[in-house]
Coordinates of C-alpha atoms in Angstrom, one line a residue:
M71 CA -15.9 -28.8 12.8
N72 CA -17.8 -27.9 16.0
K73 CA -21.9 -28.5 16.4
I74 CA -23.0 -25.5 16.7
F75 CA -20.7 -24.2 14.2
S76 CA -22.6 -26.6 11.8
E77 CA -26.4 -25.3 13.1
L78 CA -25.2 -21.5 12.1
C79 CA -24.3 -22.7 9.0
Y80 CA -27.5 -24.6 8.0
A81 CA -29.4 -21.7 9.7
C82 CA -27.4 -19.1 7.9
R83 CA -27.8 -21.2 4.4
V84 CA -32.1 -21.7 5.0
G85 CA -32.5 -18.0 6.3
D86 CA -33.1 -19.3 9.7
K87 CA -32.8 -15.3 11.3
E88 CA -33.8 -16.7 14.4
N89 CA -31.9 -19.4 14.9
V90 CA -28.5 -17.7 14.0
D91 CA -29.3 -15.0 15.9
R92 CA -29.1 -17.4 18.8
L93 CA -26.7 -19.4 18.0
A94 CA -24.3 -16.0 17.2
S95 CA -24.7 -15.2 21.0
T96 CA -23.4 -18.3 22.5
G97 CA -20.0 -16.9 21.1
V98 CA -19.5 -19.2 18.2
N99 CA -16.5 -17.7 15.9
L100 CA -18.9 -16.1 13.0
N101 CA -15.4 -15.5 10.9
A102 CA -14.9 -19.5 10.9
V103 CA -15.2 -21.9 7.8
D104 CA -16.9 -25.5 6.9
E105 CA -15.7 -28.1 5.4
F106 CA -16.2 -26.8 2.4
D107 CA -14.4 -22.7 3.1
N108 CA -17.6 -21.3 3.0
S109 CA -18.4 -18.8 6.4
P110 CA -21.5 -18.3 7.7
L111 CA -21.6 -14.8 5.6
F112 CA -20.8 -16.5 2.3
L113 CA -23.9 -18.9 2.7
A114 CA -26.2 -16.1 3.8
S115 CA -25.7 -14.1 0.8
L116 CA -24.9 -16.6 -2.0
C117 CA -28.5 -18.2 -0.5
G118 CA -30.1 -14.7 -0.7
H119 CA -30.7 -14.0 3.0
E120 CA -30.2 -10.3 3.6
E121 CA -32.2 -10.1 6.7
V122 CA -29.4 -12.9 8.0
V123 CA -26.7 -11.1 6.0
K124 CA -27.2 -7.7 8.0
L125 CA -27.5 -9.6 11.7
L126 CA -24.0 -11.2 10.5
L127 CA -22.6 -8.4 9.8
E128 CA -23.8 -6.7 13.4
R129 CA -22.5 -9.3 15.4
G130 CA -18.9 -9.4 14.1
A131 CA -18.7 -11.2 10.8
V132 CA -16.2 -9.4 9.0
C133 CA -16.5 -9.0 5.2
D134 CA -12.8 -7.9 3.5
R135 CA -12.9 -8.2 -0.3
D136 CA -9.0 -8.7 0.5
R137 CA -9.5 -11.7 1.6
Y138 CA -11.2 -14.6 -0.8
E139 CA -13.4 -14.9 1.4
G140 CA -14.8 -11.2 1.6
A141 CA -14.4 -11.1 -1.8
R142 CA -16.5 -13.9 -2.5
C143 CA -18.8 -13.0 -0.4
I144 CA -19.1 -9.8 -2.8
Y145 CA -19.1 -11.3 -5.7
G146 CA -21.2 -14.0 -4.6
A147 CA -24.1 -12.8 -3.0
L148 CA -27.4 -13.6 -4.6
T149 CA -29.1 -9.8 -4.8
D150 CA -27.5 -6.7 -5.7
S151 CA -29.6 -5.7 -2.1
I152 CA -26.9 -7.8 -0.9
R153 CA -24.0 -6.7 -2.4
D154 CA -24.9 -3.3 -1.8
I155 CA -24.9 -4.2 2.6
L156 CA -22.1 -6.2 1.6
L157 CA -20.0 -3.3 0.6
Q158 CA -21.1 -0.6 2.8
Y159 CA -19.3 -3.2 5.7
D160 CA -16.4 -3.9 3.6
I161 CA -13.1 -3.4 6.0
S162 CA -10.7 -4.0 3.2
K163 CA -9.1 -0.7 3.9
A164 CA -9.3 -1.0 8.1
V165 CA -8.2 -4.5 8.4
D166 CA -4.6 -4.0 9.7
L167 CA -2.7 -7.2 7.8
N168 CA -4.1 -6.1 4.6
Q169 CA -2.0 -2.8 5.0
P170 CA 1.7 -3.5 3.8
F171 CA 3.0 -0.6 6.4
V172 CA 1.4 -2.0 8.9
M173 CA 2.9 -5.8 8.1
H174 CA 5.8 -4.3 7.7
L175 CA 6.1 -2.4 11.2
S176 CA 4.8 -5.5 12.5
S177 CA 7.6 -7.4 11.4
L178 CA 10.2 -5.4 12.8
L179 CA 9.8 -7.4 15.9
K180 CA 10.8 -10.5 14.3
E181 CA 15.1 -11.0 14.1
S182 CA 16.8 -10.0 10.9
A183 CA 19.7 -10.2 8.8
Y184 CA 20.7 -7.4 10.3
Q185 CA 20.1 -5.6 13.3
T186 CA 17.6 -2.4 13.3
H187 CA 16.7 -1.4 16.7
D188 CA 18.7 0.7 19.2
I189 CA 16.7 0.2 22.4
C190 CA 16.2 -2.7 24.4
I191 CA 13.6 -3.2 27.3
T192 CA 13.0 -6.0 29.8
S193 CA 10.8 -6.4 32.8
L194 CA 12.8 -6.8 36.0
G195 CA 9.4 -9.2 36.3
S196 CA 10.6 -11.7 34.0
K197 CA 12.4 -14.4 34.9
Q198 CA 13.6 -15.1 31.8
N199 CA 14.6 -11.4 31.8
N200 CA 14.1 -11.4 28.0
R201 CA 14.4 -8.5 25.9
L202 CA 12.6 -6.4 23.6
R203 CA 14.5 -5.6 20.7
L204 CA 13.1 -2.2 19.6
H205 CA 13.3 1.7 17.9
K206 CA 13.0 4.7 19.7
F207 CA 11.5 6.8 16.7
I208 CA 8.8 4.5 17.0
L209 CA 7.8 4.1 20.6
N210 CA 8.6 7.8 21.0
T211 CA 6.1 7.9 17.6
R212 CA 3.2 5.2 18.5
S213 CA 3.9 5.7 22.6
P214 CA 4.5 9.5 23.4
G215 CA 4.7 9.7 26.8
F216 CA 7.1 6.3 27.0
A217 CA 9.5 9.0 26.3
G218 CA 8.6 11.3 29.2
Q219 CA 8.7 8.3 32.0
V220 CA 12.7 7.1 30.7
D221 CA 15.5 9.1 28.9
F222 CA 16.5 7.5 25.8
F223 CA 17.4 10.9 24.3
N224 CA 20.5 12.4 23.3
G225 CA 23.1 9.8 23.9
G226 CA 20.9 8.2 27.1
K227 CA 20.6 4.6 27.9
H228 CA 19.9 2.3 25.4
C229 CA 18.7 -0.7 27.7
I230 CA 15.6 0.1 29.8
E231 CA 14.0 -2.0 33.2
I232 CA 10.6 -1.6 33.2
P233 CA 10.0 -1.6 37.3
S234 CA 8.1 -5.4 38.0
S235 CA 4.9 -3.9 38.9
V236 CA 4.1 -4.2 35.2
S237 CA 4.5 -7.9 34.0
P238 CA 6.2 -9.3 31.4
T239 CA 2.9 -10.4 29.5
V240 CA 1.5 -6.2 29.8
L241 CA 4.7 -5.2 28.1
E242 CA 4.7 -7.6 25.5
I243 CA 1.0 -6.6 24.5
V244 CA 1.9 -3.1 24.6
T245 CA 4.9 -3.5 22.2
K246 CA 2.9 -5.4 19.9
F247 CA 0.0 -2.4 20.4
I248 CA 2.2 0.1 19.5
Y249 CA 3.8 -2.3 16.5
L250 CA 0.1 -2.5 15.3
V251 CA 0.5 -6.3 15.7
P252 CA -3.3 -7.3 15.9
V253 CA -3.6 -8.3 19.7
L254 CA -7.0 -6.9 21.8
H255 CA -8.2 -10.9 21.2
E256 CA -5.5 -11.6 23.6
I257 CA -5.9 -9.6 26.3
D258 CA -6.8 -10.9 29.8
A259 CA -9.3 -9.6 32.0
R260 CA -6.4 -10.2 34.8
D261 CA -4.0 -7.6 32.6
M262 CA -6.7 -5.5 32.2
N263 CA -6.2 -2.9 34.9
C264 CA -2.3 -2.5 34.5
L265 CA -3.0 -2.3 31.3
I266 CA -5.4 0.8 31.3
D267 CA -3.0 2.4 33.9
L268 CA 0.2 1.8 31.5
S269 CA -1.6 3.1 28.3
A270 CA -2.6 6.2 30.2
L271 CA 1.1 6.4 31.5
W272 CA 2.9 6.1 28.0
G273 CA -0.1 8.3 26.0
M274 CA -1.6 5.5 23.8
S275 CA -5.3 6.5 24.1
E276 CA -6.9 4.7 21.4
L277 CA -5.8 1.1 23.9
K278 CA -7.1 2.7 26.9
E279 CA -10.4 3.7 25.5
F280 CA -11.1 0.1 24.1
L281 CA -9.8 -1.9 27.5
E282 CA -12.0 1.1 29.3
R283 CA -15.1 -0.3 27.0
V284 CA -14.4 -3.8 26.1
R285 CA -13.8 -4.5 30.5
H286 CA -17.9 -3.9 30.7
V287 CA -18.4 -6.5 27.6
I288 CA -20.1 -9.6 28.0
D289 CA -21.7 -11.2 24.5
P290 CA -18.4 -12.2 22.6
S291 CA -19.9 -11.3 19.3
E292 CA -20.1 -7.5 20.4
K293 CA -16.6 -8.0 21.9
S294 CA -15.1 -8.7 18.5
T295 CA -17.1 -6.3 16.2
M296 CA -15.8 -3.5 19.4
M297 CA -12.0 -5.4 18.2
V298 CA -12.7 -4.6 14.4
E299 CA -13.8 -1.1 15.0
Y300 CA -11.0 0.0 17.3
Q301 CA -8.0 -2.0 14.9
H302 CA -9.2 -0.2 12.5
R303 CA -9.2 3.3 14.7
I304 CA -5.7 2.0 15.5
T305 CA -4.1 1.8 12.2
E306 CA -5.0 5.2 10.6
R307 CA -4.3 6.9 14.4
A308 CA -0.8 5.2 13.8
R309 CA -0.6 6.4 10.2
E310 CA -1.7 9.6 11.3
Q311 CA 1.5 9.7 14.2
L312 CA 4.0 8.4 11.0
C313 CA 2.4 11.1 8.9
C314 CA 3.3 14.3 11.8
F315 CA 6.9 11.9 12.4
V316 CA 7.8 12.5 9.4
N317 CA 6.5 16.0 8.9
D318 CA 8.3 17.2 11.9
N319 CA 11.1 15.0 12.3
I320 CA 12.8 13.7 9.0
L321 CA 11.5 16.7 6.3
R322 CA 12.1 19.5 8.7
N323 CA 15.9 17.9 9.8
A324 CA 16.0 17.3 6.1
V325 CA 19.8 20.1 5.3
D326 CA 20.5 21.3 2.1
V327 CA 23.6 21.6 0.2
G328 CA 24.6 22.8 -3.1
P329 CA 26.4 21.6 -6.2
N330 CA 29.3 19.7 -5.6
L331 CA 29.3 20.4 -1.5
S332 CA 29.1 17.8 0.8
L333 CA 27.2 17.6 4.2
R334 CA 30.0 19.2 7.0
S335 CA 30.8 16.9 9.8
Q336 CA 28.9 19.0 12.6
E337 CA 25.7 18.7 10.9
L338 CA 25.9 15.2 10.5
I339 CA 26.6 14.7 14.3
S340 CA 23.7 17.0 14.6
M341 CA 21.0 15.0 12.4
F342 CA 21.9 12.3 13.9
N343 CA 21.1 13.7 17.5
S344 CA 18.0 15.2 16.3
S345 CA 14.7 13.9 17.7
A346 CA 14.1 11.7 14.3
F347 CA 16.3 9.2 15.7
P348 CA 18.1 8.1 12.6
D349 CA 20.6 5.5 11.4
L350 CA 21.1 6.0 7.9
I351 CA 21.3 9.4 5.3
V352 CA 19.6 9.6 2.6
V353 CA 20.7 11.6 -0.2
V354 CA 19.2 12.9 -3.0
E355 CA 20.2 15.1 -5.6
N356 CA 17.9 17.4 -8.0
S357 CA 17.8 18.8 -11.1
M358 CA 19.3 21.4 -9.9
G359 CA 22.7 19.8 -8.5
L360 CA 21.1 20.7 -5.1
K361 CA 21.5 17.8 -2.4
R362 CA 19.0 17.0 -0.1
F363 CA 19.8 15.0 3.0
Y364 CA 17.0 13.5 5.2
P365 CA 17.4 11.8 8.2
C366 CA 16.0 8.0 7.8
H367 CA 15.9 4.3 9.1
L368 CA 17.0 1.5 7.4
A369 CA 14.0 -0.4 9.5
I370 CA 11.6 1.3 7.7
L371 CA 14.1 1.6 4.4
S372 CA 14.5 -1.9 4.3
R373 CA 10.6 -2.2 3.5
S374 CA 12.0 -1.5 -0.3
N375 CA 12.9 -3.8 -2.3
Y376 CA 15.8 -2.1 -3.7
F377 CA 17.3 -1.6 -0.3
K378 CA 16.1 -4.5 1.0
I379 CA 18.6 -7.0 -1.8
M380 CA 21.1 -3.8 -1.0
F381 CA 21.0 -4.4 2.6
D382 CA 20.5 -8.1 2.5
L383 CA 23.9 -8.5 0.1
P384 CA 27.4 -8.6 1.8
L385 CA 27.7 -4.4 0.2
A386 CA 26.1 -3.7 3.8
E387 CA 29.7 -3.3 4.8
C388 CA 29.9 -0.4 2.8
F389 CA 26.7 1.2 5.6
A390 CA 29.3 1.1 8.3
Y391 CA 26.8 -1.1 9.9
K392 CA 29.9 -3.3 11.1
Q393 CA 31.5 -0.4 13.0
F394 CA 27.7 1.4 13.5
K395 CA 26.3 -1.2 16.0
A396 CA 22.9 -0.9 18.0
Y397 CA 23.8 0.8 21.6
R398 CA 26.3 2.9 20.7
N399 CA 26.5 6.4 21.1
I400 CA 26.5 9.1 18.1
P401 CA 28.9 7.7 15.6
S402 CA 31.7 9.5 13.9
P403 CA 31.2 11.2 10.8
T404 CA 33.2 8.4 8.9
E405 CA 30.7 5.8 11.0
I406 CA 27.4 7.3 9.6
P407 CA 25.8 4.8 6.8
T408 CA 24.2 7.1 3.9
V409 CA 22.3 5.9 0.8
S410 CA 21.2 7.4 -2.4
F411 CA 17.8 7.5 -4.5
P412 CA 18.0 7.9 -8.0
P413 CA 18.5 11.7 -9.2
C414 CA 15.0 13.2 -9.3
E415 CA 13.1 16.4 -7.4
F416 CA 12.9 16.5 -3.8
E417 CA 9.2 16.4 -4.2
V418 CA 9.4 12.8 -5.7
A419 CA 11.4 11.7 -3.1
E420 CA 9.3 13.0 -0.4
L421 CA 6.6 10.8 -1.6
L422 CA 8.4 8.2 -1.8
L423 CA 9.6 8.8 1.7
R424 CA 6.0 8.8 3.1
Y425 CA 4.7 5.7 1.6
L426 CA 7.8 3.3 3.0
Y427 CA 6.7 5.1 6.7
Y428 CA 3.2 5.3 6.1
D429 CA 1.6 4.2 2.9
A430 CA 0.4 7.9 1.8
S431 CA -1.3 7.5 -0.9
E432 CA -1.7 11.1 -2.6
I433 CA 0.4 11.4 -5.3
P434 CA 0.1 15.1 -7.5
W435 CA -0.6 14.5 -11.4
Q436 CA 2.3 16.9 -11.3
Y437 CA 5.0 14.5 -10.1
A438 CA 3.0 11.3 -11.4
M439 CA 4.9 10.5 -14.4
D440 CA 8.5 11.3 -12.2
V441 CA 7.1 9.3 -9.3
L442 CA 6.4 6.2 -11.7
L443 CA 9.9 6.0 -12.9
I444 CA 11.9 6.3 -9.3
A445 CA 9.2 3.6 -7.7
D446 CA 10.2 1.6 -10.9
H447 CA 14.3 1.9 -9.5
L448 CA 12.9 0.9 -6.4
L449 CA 11.6 -2.0 -7.7
E450 CA 8.2 -0.6 -6.1
D451 CA 5.4 -1.9 -7.7
R452 CA 2.7 -0.6 -5.6
V453 CA 4.0 2.9 -5.9
K454 CA 3.8 2.2 -10.1
S455 CA 0.2 1.3 -10.0
M456 CA -0.6 4.3 -8.3
A457 CA 1.2 7.0 -10.3
A458 CA -0.2 5.1 -13.3
V459 CA -3.5 5.5 -11.8
V460 CA -3.1 9.1 -11.4
I461 CA -1.9 9.5 -15.2
T462 CA -5.1 7.7 -16.7
Q463 CA -7.7 9.7 -14.4
S464 CA -5.8 13.2 -14.6
K465 CA -7.7 15.6 -16.9
D466 CA -4.4 17.8 -17.0
I467 CA -1.9 15.2 -17.5
L468 CA -1.9 16.0 -21.3
E469 CA -1.7 19.8 -21.2
E470 CA 1.9 18.7 -19.2
Y471 CA 3.2 15.6 -21.3
S472 CA 2.4 14.3 -24.6
I473 CA 0.8 11.2 -25.3
F474 CA 3.4 9.7 -26.4
Q475 CA 5.6 10.6 -23.7
I476 CA 3.4 8.5 -21.4
L477 CA 3.6 5.4 -23.6
Y478 CA 7.3 5.6 -23.5
L479 CA 7.0 5.5 -20.7
G480 CA 5.0 3.2 -20.1
W481 CA 6.8 0.5 -21.9
E482 CA 10.2 2.0 -20.3
T483 CA 8.2 0.8 -16.7
R484 CA 6.4 -2.2 -17.7
M485 CA 3.1 -0.4 -16.9
E486 CA 0.7 -2.1 -19.5
R487 CA -2.2 0.4 -17.9
L488 CA -0.5 3.6 -19.5
E489 CA 0.8 1.5 -22.7
H490 CA -3.4 0.6 -23.3
Y491 CA -4.2 4.5 -22.4
A492 CA -1.7 5.8 -25.0
A493 CA -3.5 3.5 -27.3
K494 CA -7.2 4.4 -26.4
I495 CA -6.0 8.1 -26.4
V496 CA -5.0 8.2 -30.0
A497 CA -8.1 6.0 -31.1
N498 CA -10.2 8.1 -30.0
D499 CA -8.3 10.9 -32.2
I500 CA -7.1 9.4 -34.5
Q501 CA -7.4 11.7 -37.6
R502 CA -5.5 14.4 -35.6
Y503 CA -2.9 12.1 -33.9
A504 CA -2.0 10.8 -37.8
K505 CA -0.8 14.0 -38.8
D506 CA 1.9 13.8 -35.6
P507 CA 5.0 12.0 -36.9
E508 CA 5.5 10.9 -33.4
L509 CA 2.6 8.6 -34.1
K510 CA 4.7 6.8 -37.0
K511 CA 7.6 6.5 -34.6
A512 CA 5.2 5.2 -32.1
I513 CA 4.4 2.3 -34.3
M514 CA 7.6 1.7 -35.4
L515 CA 9.1 1.3 -32.3
S516 CA 6.3 -0.9 -31.0
S517 CA 7.4 -3.1 -34.0
T518 CA 10.8 -3.6 -33.1
R519 CA 9.6 -4.9 -29.8
I520 CA 7.9 -7.9 -31.2
S521 CA 8.8 -10.9 -28.9
I522 CA 7.5 -13.7 -31.2
R523 CA 7.0 -12.9 -35.3
Q524 CA 4.8 -14.7 -37.5
E525 CA 3.8 -14.9 -40.7
T526 CA 2.0 -12.2 -40.0
D527 CA 3.3 -10.1 -37.3
S528 CA 1.6 -8.3 -34.8
I529 CA 2.2 -4.6 -33.6
E530 CA 1.4 -4.3 -29.6
F531 CA 0.2 -0.7 -29.9
V532 CA -1.5 -1.0 -33.4
D533 CA -3.7 -3.6 -31.7
D534 CA -4.7 -1.8 -29.0
M535 CA -5.6 1.0 -31.5
R536 CA -8.1 -1.2 -33.3
Y537 CA -9.6 -2.6 -30.3
Y538 CA -10.3 1.1 -28.8
L539 CA -11.6 2.0 -32.0
L540 CA -14.3 -0.8 -32.0
Q541 CA -14.8 0.4 -28.4
K542 CA -15.2 4.2 -29.8
Y543 CA -18.0 2.8 -31.9
A544 CA -19.4 0.4 -29.9
F545 CA -18.9 -2.3 -32.3
E546 CA -17.7 -6.1 -31.6
A547 CA -16.0 -8.0 -34.1
D548 CA -18.8 -10.0 -35.9
D549 CA -20.8 -6.2 -36.4
V550 CA -17.9 -5.1 -38.2
E551 CA -17.8 -8.6 -40.2
F552 CA -21.4 -8.2 -40.7
L553 CA -21.6 -4.6 -41.6
G554 CA -19.0 -4.7 -44.4
E555 CA -21.3 -6.9 -46.2
E556 CA -23.9 -4.0 -46.5
D557 CA -24.4 -1.8 -49.4
D558 CA -27.2 0.8 -47.8
E559 CA -25.1 3.5 -47.3
D560 CA -27.4 5.5 -44.6
L561 CA -27.6 2.2 -42.6
L562 CA -23.6 2.3 -42.9
K563 CA -23.2 6.3 -41.6
A564 CA -26.2 6.3 -39.3
S565 CA -24.7 3.0 -37.4
G566 CA -21.0 4.7 -37.5
F567 CA -19.3 2.4 -39.8
S568 CA -18.3 5.0 -42.1
D569 CA -16.7 6.5 -40.0
Y570 CA -14.7 3.6 -37.9
M571 CA -13.7 2.1 -41.6
K572 CA -12.5 6.0 -42.0
D573 CA -10.5 5.7 -38.6
N574 CA -9.3 2.2 -39.0
S575 CA -8.0 3.2 -43.2
T576 CA -5.7 6.0 -41.3
I577 CA -4.3 3.2 -39.3
E578 CA -3.5 1.1 -42.6
A579 CA -2.2 3.9 -44.2
L580 CA 0.5 4.5 -41.8
L581 CA 1.1 1.2 -41.7
G582 CA 1.7 0.8 -45.2
K583 CA 3.9 4.2 -45.5
L584 CA 6.2 2.2 -42.7
N585 CA 6.0 -0.5 -45.0
L586 CA 4.3 -2.6 -41.8
Q587 CA 1.9 -5.5 -41.6
A588 CA -0.1 -6.0 -38.8

């Protein structure tokens, strides 16, 4: 650890704002950690130096609660006011590598077991003549001006040579930018003019704006702050671009066919000729037997664990990828690979596609149950969690579904959140639900789910209801034991203990009727 950073850590620990200001101005890395894994921001927040915390954040220190160090800062803060300041600066939704779709998009620049690229680009200035293996749909989406400079549409060239005036270094930086690899810190002042010209030519306005601003900034900490700001803007802009791409090129080019019918050969060819630049077709069949065909991309579907496993297996031959290689022209209908989603409504499939392409997280409550089920099939745990949150927070869901449908779905998809939610709803209105035969069925089903039998079996659903009964009346287990020995009826009524015992007796009565012990 260098001397300047050691001094900075000490100044943050003791609250020496003047020294922190001086040392930060030297360009020292404000987000480094000492031998005890403590960052300057963590030390200042832990020791309660609010002004130092503000100064560090203004100078580019990062507080990101999705990372270990950021979480330590927030939860280790000495005062609530410091914690509030840190939360205001929290960039957990802005740091690119914490965004799953960004991580996936960046990973596409690496070679994979199955080739997903359909275009290669090389700079004539490269001595090694290295090729960048890229994707037409990403280039067209993220760099709208690029398509106007080179003809790769409608069976055009699949290998593009960039003039030697664009150095391999500049081309690599631009490519990383397009694929959302954090690259702003790699830019050399000598490449600035060429990068500005190229970003203007290829329609990358955020990169151009950043370069024009940062070239006049000398203070390293100010540069760091600017990079954080622009990385967030770049990510959000990419999300908007991919949203438009899905709307304009995938959903708009989808084709519906009736029950027991298939897509005509010419329609398939037309779909592959579209501006979506697809390399596979996703087929979805809804409850009416109608089918919808979506032009999609192996590069994006491979983000789903379900499809990734499928593509990694020898079954890849089924998708015609041995015949349909990169750089080929439009394949014949027999070569066009297709994959199927589990049967569901088209709206549900489109919510999943939007998530895979750009992390769309808005799930209308009307579709949340179906989204959860399909996401479980596709092994998408993050989508399952988002759908479960919508279900448990919706005020309207119980008008459409019974609490027992939600419980059973929770069991089927292994979402404990739904199990607890159902137990809480039932416990809070146990007198009404006790009259519903479905409650007895739910308790019996829960009893069959016991994995380890003991002298007195534990039934999870019943245990959860008892727990939420305690919460309903704001009791602890010790309170129940204490009040159970009390004879003062007025006290028992006033404390709510009488009502608690009535509800608890209702549960016991149900167990008695079912001949169950729990």
